CSV table of C-alpha atoms and ligand atoms in Angstrom, one decimal:
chain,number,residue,atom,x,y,z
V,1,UNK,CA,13.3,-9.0,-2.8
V,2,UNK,CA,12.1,-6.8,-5.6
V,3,UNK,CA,10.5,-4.0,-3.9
V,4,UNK,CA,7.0,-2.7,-4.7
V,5,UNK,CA,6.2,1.0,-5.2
V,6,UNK,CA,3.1,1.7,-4.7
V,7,UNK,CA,1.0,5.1,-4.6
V,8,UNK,CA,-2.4,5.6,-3.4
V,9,UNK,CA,-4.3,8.6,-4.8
V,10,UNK,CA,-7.2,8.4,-2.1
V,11,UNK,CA,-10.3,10.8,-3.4
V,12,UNK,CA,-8.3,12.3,-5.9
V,13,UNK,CA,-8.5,12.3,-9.6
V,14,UNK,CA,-10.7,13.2,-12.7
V,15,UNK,CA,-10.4,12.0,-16.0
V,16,UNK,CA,-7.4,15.0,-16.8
V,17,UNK,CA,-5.4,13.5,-14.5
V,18,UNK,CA,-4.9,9.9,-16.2
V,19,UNK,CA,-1.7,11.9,-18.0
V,20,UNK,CA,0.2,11.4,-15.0
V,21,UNK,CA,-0.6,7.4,-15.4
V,22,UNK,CA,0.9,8.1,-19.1
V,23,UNK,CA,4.0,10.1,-17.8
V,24,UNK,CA,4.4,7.7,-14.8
V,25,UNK,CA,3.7,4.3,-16.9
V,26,UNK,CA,6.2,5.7,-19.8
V,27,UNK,CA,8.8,6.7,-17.1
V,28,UNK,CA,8.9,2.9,-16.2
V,29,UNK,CA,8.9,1.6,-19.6
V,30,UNK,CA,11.7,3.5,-20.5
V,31,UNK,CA,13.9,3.3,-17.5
V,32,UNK,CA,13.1,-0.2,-16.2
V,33,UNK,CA,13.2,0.5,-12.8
V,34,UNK,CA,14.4,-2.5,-10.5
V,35,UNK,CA,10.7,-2.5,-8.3
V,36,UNK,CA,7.3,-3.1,-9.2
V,37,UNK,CA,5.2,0.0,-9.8
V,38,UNK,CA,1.3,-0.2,-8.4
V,39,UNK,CA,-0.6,3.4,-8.3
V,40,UNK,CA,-3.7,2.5,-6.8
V,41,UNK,CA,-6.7,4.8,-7.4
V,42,UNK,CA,-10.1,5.8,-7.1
V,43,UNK,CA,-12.8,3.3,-8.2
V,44,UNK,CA,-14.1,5.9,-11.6
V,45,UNK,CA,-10.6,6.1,-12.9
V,46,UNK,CA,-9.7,2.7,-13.0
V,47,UNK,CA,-10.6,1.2,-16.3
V,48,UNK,CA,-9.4,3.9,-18.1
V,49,UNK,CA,-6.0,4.1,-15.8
V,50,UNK,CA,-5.7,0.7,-16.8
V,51,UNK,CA,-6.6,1.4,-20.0
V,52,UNK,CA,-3.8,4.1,-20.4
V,53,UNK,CA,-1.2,1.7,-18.3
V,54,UNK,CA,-1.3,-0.6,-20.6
V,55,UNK,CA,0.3,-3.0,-18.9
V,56,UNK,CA,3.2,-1.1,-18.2
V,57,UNK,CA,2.5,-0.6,-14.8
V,58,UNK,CA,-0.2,-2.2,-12.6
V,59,UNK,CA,-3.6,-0.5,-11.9
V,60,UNK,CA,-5.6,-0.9,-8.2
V,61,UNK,CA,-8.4,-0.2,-6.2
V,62,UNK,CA,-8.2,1.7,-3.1
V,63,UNK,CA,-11.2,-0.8,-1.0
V,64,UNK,CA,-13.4,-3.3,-1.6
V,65,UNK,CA,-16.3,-5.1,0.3
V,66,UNK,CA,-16.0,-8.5,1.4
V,67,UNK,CA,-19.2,-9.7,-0.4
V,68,UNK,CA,-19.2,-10.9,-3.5
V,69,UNK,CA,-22.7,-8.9,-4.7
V,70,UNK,CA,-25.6,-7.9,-2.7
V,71,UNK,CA,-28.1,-4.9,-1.6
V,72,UNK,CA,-24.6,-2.9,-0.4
V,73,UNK,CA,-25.7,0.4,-1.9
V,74,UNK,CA,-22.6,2.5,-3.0
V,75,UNK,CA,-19.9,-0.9,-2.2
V,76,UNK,CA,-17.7,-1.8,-5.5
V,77,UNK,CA,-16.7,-5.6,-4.6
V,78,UNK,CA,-13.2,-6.8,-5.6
V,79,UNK,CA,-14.7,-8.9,-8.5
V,80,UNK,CA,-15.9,-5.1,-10.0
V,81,UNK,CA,-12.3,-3.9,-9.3
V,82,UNK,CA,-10.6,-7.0,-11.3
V,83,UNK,CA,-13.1,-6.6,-14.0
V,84,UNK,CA,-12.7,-2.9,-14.2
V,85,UNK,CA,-8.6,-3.7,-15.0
V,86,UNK,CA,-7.2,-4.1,-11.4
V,87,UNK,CA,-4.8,-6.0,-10.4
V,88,UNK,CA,-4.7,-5.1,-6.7
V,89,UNK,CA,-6.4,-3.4,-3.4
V,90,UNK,CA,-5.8,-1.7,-0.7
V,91,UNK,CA,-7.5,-2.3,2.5
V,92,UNK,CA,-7.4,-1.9,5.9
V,93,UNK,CA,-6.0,1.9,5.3
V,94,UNK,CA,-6.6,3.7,8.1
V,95,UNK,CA,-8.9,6.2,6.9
V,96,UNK,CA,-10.8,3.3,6.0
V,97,UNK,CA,-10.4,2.1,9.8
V,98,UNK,CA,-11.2,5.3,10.8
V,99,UNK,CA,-14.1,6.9,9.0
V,100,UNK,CA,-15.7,3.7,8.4
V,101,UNK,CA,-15.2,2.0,11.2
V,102,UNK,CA,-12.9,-0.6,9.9
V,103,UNK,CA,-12.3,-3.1,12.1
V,104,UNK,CA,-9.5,-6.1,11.9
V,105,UNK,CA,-11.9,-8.3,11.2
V,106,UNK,CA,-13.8,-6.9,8.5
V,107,UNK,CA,-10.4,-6.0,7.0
V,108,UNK,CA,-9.3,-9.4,7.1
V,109,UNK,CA,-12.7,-10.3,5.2
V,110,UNK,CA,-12.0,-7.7,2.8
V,111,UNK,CA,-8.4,-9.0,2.1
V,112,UNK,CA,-10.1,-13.0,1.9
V,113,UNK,CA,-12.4,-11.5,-0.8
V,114,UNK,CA,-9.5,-9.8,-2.9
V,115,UNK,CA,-7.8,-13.5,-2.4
V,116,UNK,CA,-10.7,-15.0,-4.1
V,117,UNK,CA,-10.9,-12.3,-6.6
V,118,UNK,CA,-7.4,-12.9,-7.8
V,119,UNK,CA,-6.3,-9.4,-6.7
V,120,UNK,CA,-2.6,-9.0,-5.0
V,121,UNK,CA,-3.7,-7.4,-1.8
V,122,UNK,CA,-1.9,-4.4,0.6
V,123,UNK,CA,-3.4,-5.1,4.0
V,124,UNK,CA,-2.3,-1.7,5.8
V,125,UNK,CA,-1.4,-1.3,10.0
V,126,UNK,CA,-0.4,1.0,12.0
V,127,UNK,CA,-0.2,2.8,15.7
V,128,UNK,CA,-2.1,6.2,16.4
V,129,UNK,CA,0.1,8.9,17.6
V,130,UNK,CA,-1.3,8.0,21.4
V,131,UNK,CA,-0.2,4.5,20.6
V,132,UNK,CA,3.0,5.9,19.5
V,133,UNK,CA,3.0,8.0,22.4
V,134,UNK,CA,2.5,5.1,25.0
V,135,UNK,CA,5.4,2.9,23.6
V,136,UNK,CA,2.7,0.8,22.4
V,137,UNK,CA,3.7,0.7,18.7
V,138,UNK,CA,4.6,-2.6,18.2
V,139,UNK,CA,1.8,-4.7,20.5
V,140,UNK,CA,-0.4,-2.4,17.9
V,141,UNK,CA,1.3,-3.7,15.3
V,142,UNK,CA,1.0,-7.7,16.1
V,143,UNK,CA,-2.4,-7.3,17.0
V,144,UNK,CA,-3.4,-5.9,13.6
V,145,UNK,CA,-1.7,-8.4,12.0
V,146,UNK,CA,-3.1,-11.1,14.2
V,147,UNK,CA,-6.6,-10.0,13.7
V,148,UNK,CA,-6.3,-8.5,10.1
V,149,UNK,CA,-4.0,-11.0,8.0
V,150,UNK,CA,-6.0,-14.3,7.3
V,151,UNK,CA,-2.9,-16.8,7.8
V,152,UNK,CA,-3.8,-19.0,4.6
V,153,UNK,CA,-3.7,-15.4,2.5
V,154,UNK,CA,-0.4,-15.0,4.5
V,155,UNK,CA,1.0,-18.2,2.4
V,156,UNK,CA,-0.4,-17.3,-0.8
V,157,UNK,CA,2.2,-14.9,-1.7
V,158,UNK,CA,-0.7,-12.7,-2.8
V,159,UNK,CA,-0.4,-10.3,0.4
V,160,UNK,CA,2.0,-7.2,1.4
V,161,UNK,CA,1.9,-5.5,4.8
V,162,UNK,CA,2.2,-1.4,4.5
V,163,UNK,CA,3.3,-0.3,8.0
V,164,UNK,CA,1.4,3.3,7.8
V,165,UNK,CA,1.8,5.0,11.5
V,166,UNK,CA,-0.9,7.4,11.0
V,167,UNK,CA,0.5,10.2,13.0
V,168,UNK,CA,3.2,10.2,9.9
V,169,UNK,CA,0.6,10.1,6.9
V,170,UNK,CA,0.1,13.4,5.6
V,171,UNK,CA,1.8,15.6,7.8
V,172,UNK,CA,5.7,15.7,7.2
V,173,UNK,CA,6.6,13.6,9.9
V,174,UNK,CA,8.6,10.3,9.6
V,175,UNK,CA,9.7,8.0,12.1
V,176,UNK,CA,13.3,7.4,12.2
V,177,UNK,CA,15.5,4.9,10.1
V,178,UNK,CA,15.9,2.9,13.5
V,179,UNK,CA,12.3,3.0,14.1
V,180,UNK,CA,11.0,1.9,10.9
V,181,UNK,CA,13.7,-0.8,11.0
V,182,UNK,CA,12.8,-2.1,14.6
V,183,UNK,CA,8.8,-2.1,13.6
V,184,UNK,CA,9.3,-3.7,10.1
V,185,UNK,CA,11.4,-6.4,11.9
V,186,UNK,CA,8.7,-7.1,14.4
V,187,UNK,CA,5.9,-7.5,11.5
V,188,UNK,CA,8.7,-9.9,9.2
V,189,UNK,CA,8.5,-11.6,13.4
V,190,UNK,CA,5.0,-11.6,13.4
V,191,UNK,CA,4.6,-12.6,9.7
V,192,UNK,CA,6.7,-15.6,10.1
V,193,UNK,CA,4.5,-16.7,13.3
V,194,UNK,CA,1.9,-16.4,10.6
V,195,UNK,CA,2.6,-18.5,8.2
V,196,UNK,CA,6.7,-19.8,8.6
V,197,UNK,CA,8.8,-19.3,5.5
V,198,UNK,CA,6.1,-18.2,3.5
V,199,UNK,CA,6.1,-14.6,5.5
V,200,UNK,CA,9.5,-14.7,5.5
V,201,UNK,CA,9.2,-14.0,1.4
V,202,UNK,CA,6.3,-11.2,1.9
V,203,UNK,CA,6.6,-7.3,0.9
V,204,UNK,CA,6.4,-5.2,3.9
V,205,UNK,CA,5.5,-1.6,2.8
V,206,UNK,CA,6.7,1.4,4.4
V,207,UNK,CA,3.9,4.2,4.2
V,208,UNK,CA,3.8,7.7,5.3
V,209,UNK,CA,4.8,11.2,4.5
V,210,UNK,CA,7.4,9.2,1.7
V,211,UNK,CA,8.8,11.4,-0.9
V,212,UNK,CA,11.4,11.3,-3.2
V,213,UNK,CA,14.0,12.9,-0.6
V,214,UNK,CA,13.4,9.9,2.0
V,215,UNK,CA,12.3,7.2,-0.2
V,216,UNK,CA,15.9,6.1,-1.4
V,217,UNK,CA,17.0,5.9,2.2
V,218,UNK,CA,13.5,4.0,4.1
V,219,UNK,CA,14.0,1.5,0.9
V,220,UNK,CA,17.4,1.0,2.5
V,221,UNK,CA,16.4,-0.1,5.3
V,222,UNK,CA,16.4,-3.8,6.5
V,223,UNK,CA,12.8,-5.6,6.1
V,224,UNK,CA,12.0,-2.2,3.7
V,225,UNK,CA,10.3,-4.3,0.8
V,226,UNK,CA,8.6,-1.1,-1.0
V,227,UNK,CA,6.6,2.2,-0.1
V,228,UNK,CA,3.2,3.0,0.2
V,229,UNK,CA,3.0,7.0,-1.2
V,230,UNK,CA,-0.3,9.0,-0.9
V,231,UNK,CA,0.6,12.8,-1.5
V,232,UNK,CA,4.0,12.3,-3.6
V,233,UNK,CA,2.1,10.0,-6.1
V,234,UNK,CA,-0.7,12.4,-6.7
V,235,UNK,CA,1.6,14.3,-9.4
V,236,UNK,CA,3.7,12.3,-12.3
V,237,UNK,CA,6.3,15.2,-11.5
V,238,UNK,CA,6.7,13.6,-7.7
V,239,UNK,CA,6.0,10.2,-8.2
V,240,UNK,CA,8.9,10.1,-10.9
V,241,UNK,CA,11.5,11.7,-9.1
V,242,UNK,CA,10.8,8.9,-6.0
V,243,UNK,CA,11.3,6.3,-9.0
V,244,UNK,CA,14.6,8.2,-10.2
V,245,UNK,CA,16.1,7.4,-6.6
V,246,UNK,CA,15.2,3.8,-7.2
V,247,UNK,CA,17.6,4.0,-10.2
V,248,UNK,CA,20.4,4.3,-7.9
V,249,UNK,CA,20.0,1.3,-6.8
V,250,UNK,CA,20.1,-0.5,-10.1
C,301,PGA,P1,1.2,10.2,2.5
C,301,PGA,O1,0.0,9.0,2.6
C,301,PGA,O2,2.3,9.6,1.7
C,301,PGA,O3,0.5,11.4,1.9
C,301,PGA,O4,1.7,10.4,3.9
C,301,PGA,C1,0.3,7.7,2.7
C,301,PGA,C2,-0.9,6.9,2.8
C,301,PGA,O5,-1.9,7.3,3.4
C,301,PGA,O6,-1.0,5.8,2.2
């Protein structure tokens, strides 16, 4: 599978930082990398990210609502995110799921809406370090994907997973190559469940604490069909050197 790699700028990024969409976008053109290359970014920057990208790499929102339109005050709905030049969305991160109150189902809403939008679409899951803790990491897992992954989206070929344990986003901390192999194969189980061969043909996204000194080896791993990079894809200098590794594999 041609792997997706994908970066996620949360609330970062003013107009002065759309030359690292330049750098990253002419890094791509020139060296063809054998992946697909998504940075996915705040909702202000995205027509002119997309604008800059030029095609050369895709452009994507970060959320969306599940409503078309409406009295939703402050919302940008996934028709606004196409229109502004986006190709995909996140959703279901867990920041979202945390300090919105995300649940599965309103994430599985959100991912519906993208569908009908026309947007490829990176539903995120993921155990809490207490899940992780309890052994509980994969029943977290299926039941995310059970409540958060709309099975006729599943068949689409539209959706990707990103496995994002959250104790590992941000802090430095990545599960092991076993680990991250054992949980990706119980989501391509799960997926399959879902929606037969079709999920057996779906990206599943490895996310958290991925830079360019790990990515080569996590996109090595079996069921490993991309990454999901928030702090390494903030900076052109980063994200490139995580797309040089993919060179190696050319
Ligand atoms: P990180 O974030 O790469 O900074 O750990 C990943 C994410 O939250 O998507």
């Amino acid at each position: 599978m041609r792997p997706l790699i994908a970066g996620n700028w949360k609330m970062h990024g003013l107009t002065a930082q759309l030359r690292d969409i330049e750098t990253i976008s002419a890094t791509v053109h020139s060296r063809s990398p054998a992946a697909d290359v998504l940075i996915c970014l705040p909702a202000t920057l995205l027509s002119k990210a997309a604008y800059t990208a030029a095609g050369r790499i895709a452009i994507g929102g970060e959320d969306c609502h599940a409503e078309v339109s409406g009295a939703f005050t402050g919302d940008i709905s996934a028709d606004m995110l196409k229109d502004a030049g986006a190709a995909a969305v996140i959703v279901g991160h867990s920041e979202r799921r945390k300090y919105h109150g995300e649940t599965d189902a309103m994430v599985a809403a959100k991912a519906r809406a993208a569908y009908r939008s026309g947007l490829s679409t990176i539903v995120c899951i993921g155990e809490t370090e207490a899940q992780y803790s309890a052994g509980n990491r994969l029943a977290v897992c299926g039941e995310q994907i059970a409540g958060s992954v709309p099975a006729e989206l599943a068949r689409s070929g539209t959706l990707a997973i990103a496995y994002e344990p959250l104790w590992a986003i941000g802090s430095g901390h990545v599960p092991t190559h076993d680990q991250i192999a054992q949980v990706h194969g119980h989501i391509r189980k799960c997926l399959m469940e879902l929606a037969g061969t079709a999920g057996a043909e779906m990206r599943i996204l490895y996310g958290g604490s991925v830079t360019s000194d790990n990515a080569h080896e996590i996109l090595g791993l079996a069921n490993v069909d991309g990454v999901l990079i928030g702090g390494a894809s903030l900076l052109a200098v980063d994200f490139d050197a995580v797309l040089r590794t993919l060179l190696l594999r050319a």
